[in-house]
XYZ file of C-alpha atoms in Angstrom:
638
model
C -10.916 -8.075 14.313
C -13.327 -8.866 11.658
C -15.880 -5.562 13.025
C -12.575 -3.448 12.620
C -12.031 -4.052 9.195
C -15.782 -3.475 8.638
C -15.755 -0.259 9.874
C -12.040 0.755 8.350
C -11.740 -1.461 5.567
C -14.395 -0.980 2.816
C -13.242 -3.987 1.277
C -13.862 -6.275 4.518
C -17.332 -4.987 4.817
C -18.880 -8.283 2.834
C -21.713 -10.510 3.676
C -21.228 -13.148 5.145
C -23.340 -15.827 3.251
C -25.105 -19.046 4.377
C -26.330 -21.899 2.468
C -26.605 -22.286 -1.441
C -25.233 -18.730 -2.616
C -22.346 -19.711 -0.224
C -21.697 -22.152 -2.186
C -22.122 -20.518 -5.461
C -19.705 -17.611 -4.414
C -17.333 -20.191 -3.380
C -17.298 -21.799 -6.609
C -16.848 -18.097 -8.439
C -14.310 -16.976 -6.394
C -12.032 -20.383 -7.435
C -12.897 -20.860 -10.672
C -11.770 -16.974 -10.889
C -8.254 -18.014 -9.382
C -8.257 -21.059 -11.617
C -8.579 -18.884 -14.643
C -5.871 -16.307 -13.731
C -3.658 -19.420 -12.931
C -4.506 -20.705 -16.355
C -3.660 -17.807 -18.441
C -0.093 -17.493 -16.288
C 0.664 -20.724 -17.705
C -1.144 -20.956 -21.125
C -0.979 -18.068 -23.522
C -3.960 -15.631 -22.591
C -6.903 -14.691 -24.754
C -6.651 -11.037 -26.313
C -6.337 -8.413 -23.864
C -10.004 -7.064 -24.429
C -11.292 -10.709 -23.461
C -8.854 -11.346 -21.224
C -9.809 -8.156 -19.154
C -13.127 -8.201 -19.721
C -13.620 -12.040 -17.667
C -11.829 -10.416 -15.337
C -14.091 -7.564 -14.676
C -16.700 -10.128 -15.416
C -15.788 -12.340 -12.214
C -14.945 -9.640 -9.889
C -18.219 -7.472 -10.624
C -20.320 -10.561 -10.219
C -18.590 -11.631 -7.191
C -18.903 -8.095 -5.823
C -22.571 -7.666 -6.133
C -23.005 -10.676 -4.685
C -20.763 -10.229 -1.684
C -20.487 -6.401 -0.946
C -24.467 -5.224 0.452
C -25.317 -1.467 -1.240
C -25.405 0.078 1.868
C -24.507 -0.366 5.523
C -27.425 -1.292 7.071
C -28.074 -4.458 3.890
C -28.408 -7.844 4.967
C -25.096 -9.571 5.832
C -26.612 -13.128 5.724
C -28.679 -12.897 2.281
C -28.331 -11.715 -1.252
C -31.274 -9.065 -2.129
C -32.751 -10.201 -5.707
C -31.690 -6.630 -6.540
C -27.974 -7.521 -6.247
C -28.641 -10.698 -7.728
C -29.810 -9.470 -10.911
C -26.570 -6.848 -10.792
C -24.774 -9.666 -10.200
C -26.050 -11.064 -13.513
C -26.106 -8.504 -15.783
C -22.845 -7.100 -14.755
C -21.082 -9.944 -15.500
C -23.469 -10.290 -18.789
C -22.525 -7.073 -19.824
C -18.474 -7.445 -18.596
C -18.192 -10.826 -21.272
C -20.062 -8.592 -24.175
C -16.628 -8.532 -25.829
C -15.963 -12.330 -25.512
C -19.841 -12.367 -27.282
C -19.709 -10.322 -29.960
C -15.355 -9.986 -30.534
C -15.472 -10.323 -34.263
C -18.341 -7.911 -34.424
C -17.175 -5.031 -32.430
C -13.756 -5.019 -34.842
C -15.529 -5.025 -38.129
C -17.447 -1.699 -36.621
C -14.906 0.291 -34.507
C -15.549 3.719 -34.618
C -19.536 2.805 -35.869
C -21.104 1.123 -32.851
C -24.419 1.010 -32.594
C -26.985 1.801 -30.314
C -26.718 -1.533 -28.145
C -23.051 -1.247 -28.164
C -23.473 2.446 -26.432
C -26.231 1.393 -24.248
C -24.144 -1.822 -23.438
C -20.954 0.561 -23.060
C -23.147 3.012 -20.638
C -24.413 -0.011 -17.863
C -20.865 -0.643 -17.618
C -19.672 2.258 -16.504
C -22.696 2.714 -14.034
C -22.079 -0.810 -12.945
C -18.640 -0.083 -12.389
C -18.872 3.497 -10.344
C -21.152 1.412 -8.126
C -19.357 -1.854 -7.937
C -16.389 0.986 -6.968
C -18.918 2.582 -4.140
C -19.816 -0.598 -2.510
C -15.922 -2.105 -1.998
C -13.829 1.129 -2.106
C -15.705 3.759 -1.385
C -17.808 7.061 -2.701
C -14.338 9.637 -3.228
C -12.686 7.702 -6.104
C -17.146 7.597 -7.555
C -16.942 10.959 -6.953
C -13.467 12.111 -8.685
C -14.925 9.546 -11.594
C -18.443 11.321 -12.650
C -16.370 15.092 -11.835
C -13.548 13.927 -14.428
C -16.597 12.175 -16.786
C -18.475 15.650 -16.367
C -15.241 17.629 -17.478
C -15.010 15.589 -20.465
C -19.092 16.123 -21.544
C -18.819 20.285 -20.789
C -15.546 21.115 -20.161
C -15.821 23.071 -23.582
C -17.703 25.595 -21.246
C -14.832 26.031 -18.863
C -12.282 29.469 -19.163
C -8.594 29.201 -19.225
C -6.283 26.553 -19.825
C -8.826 23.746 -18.359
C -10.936 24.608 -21.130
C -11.526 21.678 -24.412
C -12.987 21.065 -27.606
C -15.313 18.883 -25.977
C -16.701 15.257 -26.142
C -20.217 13.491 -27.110
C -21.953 11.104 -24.935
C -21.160 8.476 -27.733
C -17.317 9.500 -27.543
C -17.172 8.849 -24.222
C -19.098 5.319 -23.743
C -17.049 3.837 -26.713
C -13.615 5.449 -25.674
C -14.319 4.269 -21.925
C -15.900 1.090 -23.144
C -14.565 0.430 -26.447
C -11.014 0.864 -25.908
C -8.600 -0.080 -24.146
C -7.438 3.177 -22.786
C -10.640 3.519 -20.117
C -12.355 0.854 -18.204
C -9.884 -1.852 -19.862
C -6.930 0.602 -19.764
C -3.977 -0.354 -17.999
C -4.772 -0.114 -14.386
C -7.303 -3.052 -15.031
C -4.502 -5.014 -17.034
C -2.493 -4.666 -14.193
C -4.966 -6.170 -12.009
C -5.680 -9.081 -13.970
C -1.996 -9.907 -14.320
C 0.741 -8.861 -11.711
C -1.836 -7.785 -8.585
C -3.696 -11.109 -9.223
C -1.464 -13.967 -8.922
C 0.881 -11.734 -5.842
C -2.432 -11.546 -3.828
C -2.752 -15.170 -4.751
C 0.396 -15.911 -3.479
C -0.155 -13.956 0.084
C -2.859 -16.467 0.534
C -1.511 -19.367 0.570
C 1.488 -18.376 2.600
C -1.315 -16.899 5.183
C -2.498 -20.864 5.300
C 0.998 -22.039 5.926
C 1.049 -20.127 9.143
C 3.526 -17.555 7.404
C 1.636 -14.534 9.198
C 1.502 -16.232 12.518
C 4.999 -17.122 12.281
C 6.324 -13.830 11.744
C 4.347 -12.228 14.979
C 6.547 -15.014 16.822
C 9.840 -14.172 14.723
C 9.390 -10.833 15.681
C 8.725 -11.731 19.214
C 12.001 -13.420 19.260
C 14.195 -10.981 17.362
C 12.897 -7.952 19.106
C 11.066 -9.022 21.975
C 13.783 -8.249 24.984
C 15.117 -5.057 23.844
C 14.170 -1.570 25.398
C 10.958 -1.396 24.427
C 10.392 -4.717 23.136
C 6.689 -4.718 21.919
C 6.856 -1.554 20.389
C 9.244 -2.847 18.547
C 7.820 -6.289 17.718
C 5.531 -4.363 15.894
C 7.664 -2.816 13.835
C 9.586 -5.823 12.605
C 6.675 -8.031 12.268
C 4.257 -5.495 10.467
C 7.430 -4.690 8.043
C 7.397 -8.802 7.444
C 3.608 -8.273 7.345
C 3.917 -6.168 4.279
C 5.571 -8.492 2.661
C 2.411 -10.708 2.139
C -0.177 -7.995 2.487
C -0.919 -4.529 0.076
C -3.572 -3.033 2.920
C -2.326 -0.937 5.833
C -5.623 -1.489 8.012
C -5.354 -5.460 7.548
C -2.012 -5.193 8.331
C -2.892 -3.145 11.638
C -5.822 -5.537 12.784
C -3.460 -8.517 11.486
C -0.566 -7.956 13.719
C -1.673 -5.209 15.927
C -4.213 -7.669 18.298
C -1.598 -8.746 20.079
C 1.208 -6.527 19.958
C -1.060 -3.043 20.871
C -2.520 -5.012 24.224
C 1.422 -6.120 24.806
C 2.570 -2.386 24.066
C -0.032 -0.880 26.600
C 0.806 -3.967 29.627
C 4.648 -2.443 29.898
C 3.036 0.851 29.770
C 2.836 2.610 26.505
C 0.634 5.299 26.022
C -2.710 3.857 24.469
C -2.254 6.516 21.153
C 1.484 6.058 21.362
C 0.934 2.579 20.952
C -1.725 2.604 18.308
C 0.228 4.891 16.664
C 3.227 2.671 16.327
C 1.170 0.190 14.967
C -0.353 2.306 12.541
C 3.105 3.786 11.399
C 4.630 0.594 11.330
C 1.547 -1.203 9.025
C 1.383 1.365 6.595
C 4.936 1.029 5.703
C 4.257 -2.293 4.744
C 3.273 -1.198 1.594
C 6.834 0.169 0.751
C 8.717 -3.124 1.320
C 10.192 -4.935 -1.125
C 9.953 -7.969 -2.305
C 5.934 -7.728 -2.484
C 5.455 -4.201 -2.302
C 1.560 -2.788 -2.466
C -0.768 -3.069 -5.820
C 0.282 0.419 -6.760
C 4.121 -0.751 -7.437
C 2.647 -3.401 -10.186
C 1.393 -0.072 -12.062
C 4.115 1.788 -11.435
C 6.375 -0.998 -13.696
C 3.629 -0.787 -16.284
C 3.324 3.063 -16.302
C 7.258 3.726 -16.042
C 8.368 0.814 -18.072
C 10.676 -0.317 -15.453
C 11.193 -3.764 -14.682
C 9.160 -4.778 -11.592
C 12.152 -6.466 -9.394
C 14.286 -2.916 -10.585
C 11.863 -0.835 -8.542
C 11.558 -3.077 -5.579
C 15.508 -2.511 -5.521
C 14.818 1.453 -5.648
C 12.645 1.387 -2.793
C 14.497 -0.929 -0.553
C 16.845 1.731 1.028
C 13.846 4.252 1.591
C 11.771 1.114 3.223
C 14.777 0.462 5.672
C 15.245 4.754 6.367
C 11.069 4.548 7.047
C 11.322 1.699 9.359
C 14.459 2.749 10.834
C 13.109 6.110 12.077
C 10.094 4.572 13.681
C 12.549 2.179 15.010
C 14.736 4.921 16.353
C 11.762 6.791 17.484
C 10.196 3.789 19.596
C 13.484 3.023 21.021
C 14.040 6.980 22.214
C 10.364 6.818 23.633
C 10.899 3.649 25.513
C 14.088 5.214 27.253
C 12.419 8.125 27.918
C 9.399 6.197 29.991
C 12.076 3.799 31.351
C 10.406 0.709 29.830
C 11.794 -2.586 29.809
C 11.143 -5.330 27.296
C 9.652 -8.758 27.664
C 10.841 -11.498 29.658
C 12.042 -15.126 28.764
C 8.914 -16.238 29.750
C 6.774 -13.830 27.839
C 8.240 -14.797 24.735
C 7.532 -18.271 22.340
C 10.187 -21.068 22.848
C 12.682 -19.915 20.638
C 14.024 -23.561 19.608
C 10.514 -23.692 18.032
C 10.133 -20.866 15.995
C 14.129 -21.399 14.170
C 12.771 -24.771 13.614
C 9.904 -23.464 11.753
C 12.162 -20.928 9.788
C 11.633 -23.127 6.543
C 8.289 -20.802 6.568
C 10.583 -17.996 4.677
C 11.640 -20.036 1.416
C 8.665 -18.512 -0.052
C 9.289 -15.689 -0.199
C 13.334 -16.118 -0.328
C 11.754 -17.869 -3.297
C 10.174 -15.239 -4.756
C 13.120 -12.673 -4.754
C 15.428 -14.774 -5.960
C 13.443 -15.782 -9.253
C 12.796 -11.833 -9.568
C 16.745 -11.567 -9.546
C 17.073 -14.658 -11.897
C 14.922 -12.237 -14.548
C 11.781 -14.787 -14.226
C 8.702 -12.638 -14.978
C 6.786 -11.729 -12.309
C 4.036 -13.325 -13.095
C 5.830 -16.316 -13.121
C 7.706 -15.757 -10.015
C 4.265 -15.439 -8.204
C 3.187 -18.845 -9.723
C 6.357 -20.462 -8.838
C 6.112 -18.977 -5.814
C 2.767 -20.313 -4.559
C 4.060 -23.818 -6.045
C 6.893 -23.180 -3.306
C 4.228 -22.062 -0.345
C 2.364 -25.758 -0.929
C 5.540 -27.839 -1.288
C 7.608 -25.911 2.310
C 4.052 -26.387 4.011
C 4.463 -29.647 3.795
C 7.781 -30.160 5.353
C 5.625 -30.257 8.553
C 1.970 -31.620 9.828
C 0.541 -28.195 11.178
C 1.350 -26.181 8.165
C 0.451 -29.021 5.551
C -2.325 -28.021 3.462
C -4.828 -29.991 2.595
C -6.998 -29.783 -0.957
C -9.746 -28.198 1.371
C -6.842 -25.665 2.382
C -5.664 -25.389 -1.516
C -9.376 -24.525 -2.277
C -10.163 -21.985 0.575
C -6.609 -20.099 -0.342
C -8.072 -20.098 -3.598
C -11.037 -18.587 -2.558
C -9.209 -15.996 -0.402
C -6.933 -14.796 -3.045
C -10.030 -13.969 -5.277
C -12.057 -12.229 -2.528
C -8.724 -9.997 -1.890
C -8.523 -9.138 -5.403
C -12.170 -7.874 -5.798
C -10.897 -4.192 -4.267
C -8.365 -3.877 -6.577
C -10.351 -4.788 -9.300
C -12.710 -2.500 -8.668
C -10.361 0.355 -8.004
C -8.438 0.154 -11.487
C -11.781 -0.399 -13.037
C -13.137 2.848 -11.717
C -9.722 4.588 -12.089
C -9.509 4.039 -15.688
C -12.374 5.866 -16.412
C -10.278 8.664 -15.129
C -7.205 8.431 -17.133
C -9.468 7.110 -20.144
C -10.732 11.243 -19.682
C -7.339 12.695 -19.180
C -6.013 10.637 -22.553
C -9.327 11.827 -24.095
C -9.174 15.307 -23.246
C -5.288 16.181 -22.405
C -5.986 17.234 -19.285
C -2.545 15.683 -17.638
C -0.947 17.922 -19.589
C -3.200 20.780 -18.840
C -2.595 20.128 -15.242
C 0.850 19.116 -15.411
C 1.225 22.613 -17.238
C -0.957 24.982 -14.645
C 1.383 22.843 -11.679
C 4.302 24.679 -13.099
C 2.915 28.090 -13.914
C 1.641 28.076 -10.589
C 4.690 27.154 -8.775
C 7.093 29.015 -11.287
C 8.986 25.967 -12.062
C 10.404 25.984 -8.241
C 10.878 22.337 -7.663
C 10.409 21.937 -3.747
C 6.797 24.064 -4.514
C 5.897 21.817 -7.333
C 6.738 18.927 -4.918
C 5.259 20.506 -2.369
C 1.707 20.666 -4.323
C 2.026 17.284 -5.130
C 2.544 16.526 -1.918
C -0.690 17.633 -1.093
C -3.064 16.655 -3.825
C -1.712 13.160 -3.046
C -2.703 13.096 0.647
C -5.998 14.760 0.231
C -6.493 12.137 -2.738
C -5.176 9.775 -0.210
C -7.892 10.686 2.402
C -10.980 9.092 0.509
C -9.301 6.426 -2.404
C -7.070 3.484 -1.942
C -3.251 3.775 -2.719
C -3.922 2.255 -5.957
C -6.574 4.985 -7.254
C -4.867 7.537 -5.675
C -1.724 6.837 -7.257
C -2.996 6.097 -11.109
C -4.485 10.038 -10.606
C -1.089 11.665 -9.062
C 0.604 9.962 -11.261
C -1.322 10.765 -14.323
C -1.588 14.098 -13.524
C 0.816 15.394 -11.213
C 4.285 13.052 -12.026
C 4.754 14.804 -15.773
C 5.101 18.086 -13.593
C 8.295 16.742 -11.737
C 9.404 14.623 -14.943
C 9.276 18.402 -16.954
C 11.356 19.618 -13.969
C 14.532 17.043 -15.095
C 13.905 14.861 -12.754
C 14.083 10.688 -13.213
C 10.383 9.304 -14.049
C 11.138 6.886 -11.026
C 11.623 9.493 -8.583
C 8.659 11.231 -9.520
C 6.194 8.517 -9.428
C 7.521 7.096 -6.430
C 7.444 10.543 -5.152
C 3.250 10.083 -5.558
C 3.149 6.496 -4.026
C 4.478 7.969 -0.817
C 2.511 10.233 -0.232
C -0.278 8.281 -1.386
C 0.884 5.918 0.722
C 0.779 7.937 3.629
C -2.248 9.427 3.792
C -3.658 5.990 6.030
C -1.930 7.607 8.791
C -2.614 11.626 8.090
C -5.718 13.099 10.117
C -8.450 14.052 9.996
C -8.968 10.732 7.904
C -6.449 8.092 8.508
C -7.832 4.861 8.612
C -4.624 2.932 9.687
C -4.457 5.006 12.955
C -8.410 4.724 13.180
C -8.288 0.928 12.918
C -5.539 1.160 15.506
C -7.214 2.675 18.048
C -10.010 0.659 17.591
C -7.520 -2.084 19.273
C -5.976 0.468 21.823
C -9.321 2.255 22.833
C -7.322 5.608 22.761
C -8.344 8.713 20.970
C -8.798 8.279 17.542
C -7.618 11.945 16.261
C -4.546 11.890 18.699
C -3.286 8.487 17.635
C -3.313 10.123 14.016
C -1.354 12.631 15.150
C 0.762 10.753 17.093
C 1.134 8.009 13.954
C 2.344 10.748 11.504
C 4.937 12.163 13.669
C 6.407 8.530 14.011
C 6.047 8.378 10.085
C 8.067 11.688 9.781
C 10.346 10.035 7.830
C 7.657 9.341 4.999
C 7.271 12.882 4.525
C 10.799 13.754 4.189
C 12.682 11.085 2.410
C 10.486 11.426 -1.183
C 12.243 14.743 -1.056
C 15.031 13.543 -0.759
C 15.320 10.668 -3.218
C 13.701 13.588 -5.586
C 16.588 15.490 -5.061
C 19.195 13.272 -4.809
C 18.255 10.177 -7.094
C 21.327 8.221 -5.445
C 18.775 6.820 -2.886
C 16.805 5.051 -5.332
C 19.782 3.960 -6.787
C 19.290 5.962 -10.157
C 22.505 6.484 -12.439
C 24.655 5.683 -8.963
C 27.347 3.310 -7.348
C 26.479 1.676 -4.182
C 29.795 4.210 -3.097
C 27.697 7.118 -4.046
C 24.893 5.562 -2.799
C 25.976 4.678 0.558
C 27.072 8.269 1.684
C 23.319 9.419 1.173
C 22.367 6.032 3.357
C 24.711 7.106 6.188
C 24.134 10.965 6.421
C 20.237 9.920 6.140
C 20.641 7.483 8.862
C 22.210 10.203 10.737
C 19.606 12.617 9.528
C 16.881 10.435 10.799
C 18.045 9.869 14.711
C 18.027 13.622 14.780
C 14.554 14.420 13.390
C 13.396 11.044 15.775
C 15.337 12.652 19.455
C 14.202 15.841 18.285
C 10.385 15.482 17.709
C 10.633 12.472 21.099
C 12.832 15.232 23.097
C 15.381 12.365 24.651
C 18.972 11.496 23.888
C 20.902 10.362 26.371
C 18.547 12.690 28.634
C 15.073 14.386 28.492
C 16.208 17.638 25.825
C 15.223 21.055 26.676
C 13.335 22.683 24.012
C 16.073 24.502 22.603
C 18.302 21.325 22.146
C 14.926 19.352 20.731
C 15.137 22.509 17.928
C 18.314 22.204 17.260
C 18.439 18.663 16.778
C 15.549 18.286 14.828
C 17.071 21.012 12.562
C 20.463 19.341 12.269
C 19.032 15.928 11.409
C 16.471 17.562 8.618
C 20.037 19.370 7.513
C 21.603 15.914 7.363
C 18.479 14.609 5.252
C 19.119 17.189 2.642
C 21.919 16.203 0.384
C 24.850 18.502 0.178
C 28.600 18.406 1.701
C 27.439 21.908 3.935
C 24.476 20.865 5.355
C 25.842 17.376 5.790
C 28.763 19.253 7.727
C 26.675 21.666 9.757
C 24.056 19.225 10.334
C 26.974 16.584 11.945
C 28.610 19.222 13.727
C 25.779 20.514 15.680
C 24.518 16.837 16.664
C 27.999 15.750 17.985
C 27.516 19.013 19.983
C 24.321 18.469 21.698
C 25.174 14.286 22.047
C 28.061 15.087 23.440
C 27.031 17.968 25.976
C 24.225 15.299 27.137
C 26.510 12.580 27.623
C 29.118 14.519 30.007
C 25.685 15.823 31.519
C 24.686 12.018 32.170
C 28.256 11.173 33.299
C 28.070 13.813 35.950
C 24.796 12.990 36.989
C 25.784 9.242 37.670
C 28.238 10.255 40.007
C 26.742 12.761 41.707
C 23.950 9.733 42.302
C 26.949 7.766 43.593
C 28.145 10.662 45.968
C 24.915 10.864 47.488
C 24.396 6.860 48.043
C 27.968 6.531 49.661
């Protein structure tokens, strides 16, 4: 498991440290979760100090953890990253040093201040390279270039153009760059949620879900397959990374999905699919959600509620599509003896009040920051109800530890990506873009969307969902917003697709990491994990279009007739691209399905009619086919 996340997961690639720096990173990583426990409770320090010891913790943590390149000792810390390890932190708390100072000259620093201002950034971009990878470096120094000579550049691109001393202080200096709002985010919201996801994984919480699944879906048609949907959607509860999510849950149920005779890349696949959604389901959606409230200005718990009924549409079409594929193999699901004593795992159903916990303070209107402390406050006090899931103060400390270390990638990420939207506030070039987007589409909606679309999933190839998403966003959402359409809609519209570009080849690490674990074809699996994630690629559309599906300006009457022609919408598309109803399709019938379901998807009373009418057709020609095939079968026996 641990080699797989290497390989897929930048931020699993860490050392893995012996002796007295052990013990020195241990004792960073929990007095960092100490200190973001602290300021939840206690007033926090002004934001530039407040963000500025938490970039001070996470850079020193990350030099000391995350080796420069791949073949760096995973055992020792070079002296080289030890002295980065110093003077990033060093340079990080320069604000908490010289606070008073930096005030009384704003707008006048001084050559220390710049050359102070300039390490960070450098220490940042390769703090960023070592835990999340070269792209988001690489879309940093292009957008840092465009803001030095973009004065040079024709056409609408084209500015007045910024100093070397602009930039440093406005990255450094303000808070709209390094310690802009993606970083405030982190040190807030992200923080104390990851926090809370690691103490419920040392109650057992993740362990007890595979089972819960087991139980709940194990003997149906198709039963592993669809174990791993249900427990990877419970997985996302807890966890904001589609390729821990696949190693997490996917160990056991891609070996169970390939012993009743799965496909290897079907079952990696499902897996994949199934993981990656994890990050679209409420309560405790991924990072990228946390800056979406920020950005938007939407309460936290309100968006969660938007995206519940396209989580339950994504999950139901893999669902649908598992189920379809299982009939058409003939599988069968587990046995009574394959699966965990059931009396057991309802015993150990206590394991949920955490996180029934956690929604219900977000419904109460309790902060989220404070529903996240509460929360973990709940996680020690249900572990306790029994002996194997009590923690102990060596547990407290190592969940402490493991929050912190999960929080480094993020930290990282909205450190690097607000260099990038410190140059699009410095320059205008949002606008700029947001401006060309139209122009170039003509102000044709589904084109604009369909651009969007695009940049997000090529973005999506090379940065986490939480870079890739601050860019879109801050580039491509005003083009949708200018288009009349709700700011909600249109930034979800970029954490889709952001989203799923872990499962879209040619680089889709979810599917990679998942046939890792199913030794099938790596490219296939991609393939095979997008079609099953079809309905991630059509329902942003959709709630673009029609807003009722995220619950925007409509009853849960209007609401629901979106849900139910959707529904519909989405068991066409699934027997359609699987070819089996209540028999194997021919092609034409696969067409016309998949047509009528992508018919029912798009709101409107005509294509809802037409796209009804011509399913009942083909169900119902397949079932009289089926009828008269049974007793034909009987004729012949007799």
């Amino acid at each position: 498991m641990q080699q797989l996340l290497s390989k897929y997961d930048k931020e699993s690639s860490y050392r893995n440290l012996l002796g007295t720096m052990s013990w020195i990173v241990s004792i960073l990583a929990i007095g960092f979760s100490i200190y973001q426990i602290y300021v939840s409770i206690f007033p926090p320090p002004p934001a530039q100090l407040h963000r500025s010891i938490h970039l001070a913790f996470a850079l020193g943590l990350i030099f000391l953890l995350f080796p420069a390149t791949k073949k760096g000792d995973r055992t020792r810390v070079s002296w080289q990253d030890g002295i980065l390890s110093v003077v990033s932190m060093a340079v990080s708390l320069y604000w908490v040093f010289n606070y008073e100072s930096l005030f009384t000259r704003v707008g006048n620093f001084n050559q220390t201040d710049l050359i102070v201002g300039g390490l960070a950034i450098l220490l940042v971009l390769e703090a960023a390279r070592r835990v999340v990878g070269m792209p988001i470096v690489v879309i940093a120094v292009v957008f840092m270039l465009y803001a030095l000579y973009g004065k040079e550049l024709p056409g609408f691109f084209a500015h007045r153009g910024v100093s070397v001393e602009r930039l440093i202080s406005h990255q450094f200096f303000t808070l709209e760059g390094i310690f802009g709002t993606p970083l405030a985010v982190s040190a807030t919201f992200i923080f104390l949620f990851l926090l809370f996801g690691a103490f419920l994984e040392k109650t057992g919480v993740g362990a007890y879900f595979n089972d819960l699944a087991l139980v709940v879906a194990g003997k149906r048609i198709g039963g592993p397959a669809k174990v791993a949907v249900f427990s990877s959607a419970l997985q996302g509860t807890i966890s904001g990374s589609s390729v821990a999510n696949v190693v997490t849950s996917g160990s056991f149920t891609i070996p169970m999905m390939k012993r009743l005779g799965y496909r290897p890349e079907f079952a990696g696949a499902v897996e994949a699919a199934s993981s990656t959604g994890g990050q679209i389901m409420p309560p405790i959606m991924g990072a990228a959600a946390f800056l979406m409230a920020e950005f938007t200005g939407i309460p936290y718990w309100e968006i969660a509620l938007a995206a519940a009924i396209p989580a339950v549409l994504y999950f139901t079409g893999i669902w649908i599509m598992v189920h379809l594929e299982a009939k058409r193999l003939g599988l069968r699901g587990l046995t009574e003896e394959e699966l965990p004593d059931r009396k057991e795992v309802w015993k150990k159903s206590y394991l949920l009040l955490p996180i029934i916990a956690i929604i219900a303070f977000l419904i109460m209107g309790v902060s989220p920051i404070r529903s996240a402390l509460y929360a973990i406050v709940v996680a020690v006090i249900v572990g306790s109800f029994r002996k194997e899931t009590r923690m102990s103060f060596r547990d407290i400390l190592q969940a402490l530890e493991t929050g912190a270390r999960s929080a480094l990638g993020v930290a990282a990420a909205t450190a690097c990506a607000g260099i990038i939207v410190g140059v699009v506030t410095l320059t205008g070039v949002g606008l700029k873009f947001a401006n060309g987007l139209l122009d170039f589409s003509g102000g044709i909606i589904l084109l604009t969307l369909f651009l969007t679309m695009i940049a997000s999933i090529l973005l999506g190839m090379g940065t986490p969902t939480t870079a890739n998403y601050i860019i879109t966003s801050t580039i491509a959402a005003p083009a949708i917003i200018a288009l009349g359409k709700p700011a909600l809609a249109a930034h979800m519209f970029t954490f889709y697709f952001g989203i799923v570009a872990d499962i879209t080849p040619p680089v889709a690490l979810a599917a990679f990491a998942a046939s890792g674990i199913a030794k099938s074809k790596p490219m296939l699996t991609g393939l095979n994990s997008t079609k099953l994630a079809i309905a991630a690629f059509i329902i942003p559309y959709v709630f673009v279009m029609s807003p009722e599906l995220l619950l925007i300006d409509a009853t849960w009457s209007e609401a629901s007739w979106v849900i139910a022609t959707s529904l519909l919408g989405m068991i066409g598309v699934s027997a359609g691209l699987i070819g089996y109803g209540y028999l194997p399709m021919a092609w034409w019938q696969r067409i016309l399905t998949g047509g009528a379901g992508l018919l029912l998807i798009v709101p409107g009373f005509i294509t809802d009619l037409l796209g009804v009418g011509t399913l009942f057709t083909i169900f119902m020609l397949q079932w009289i086919k089926r009828k008269k095939n049974n007793v034909s079968s009987t004729l012949d026996a007799a």
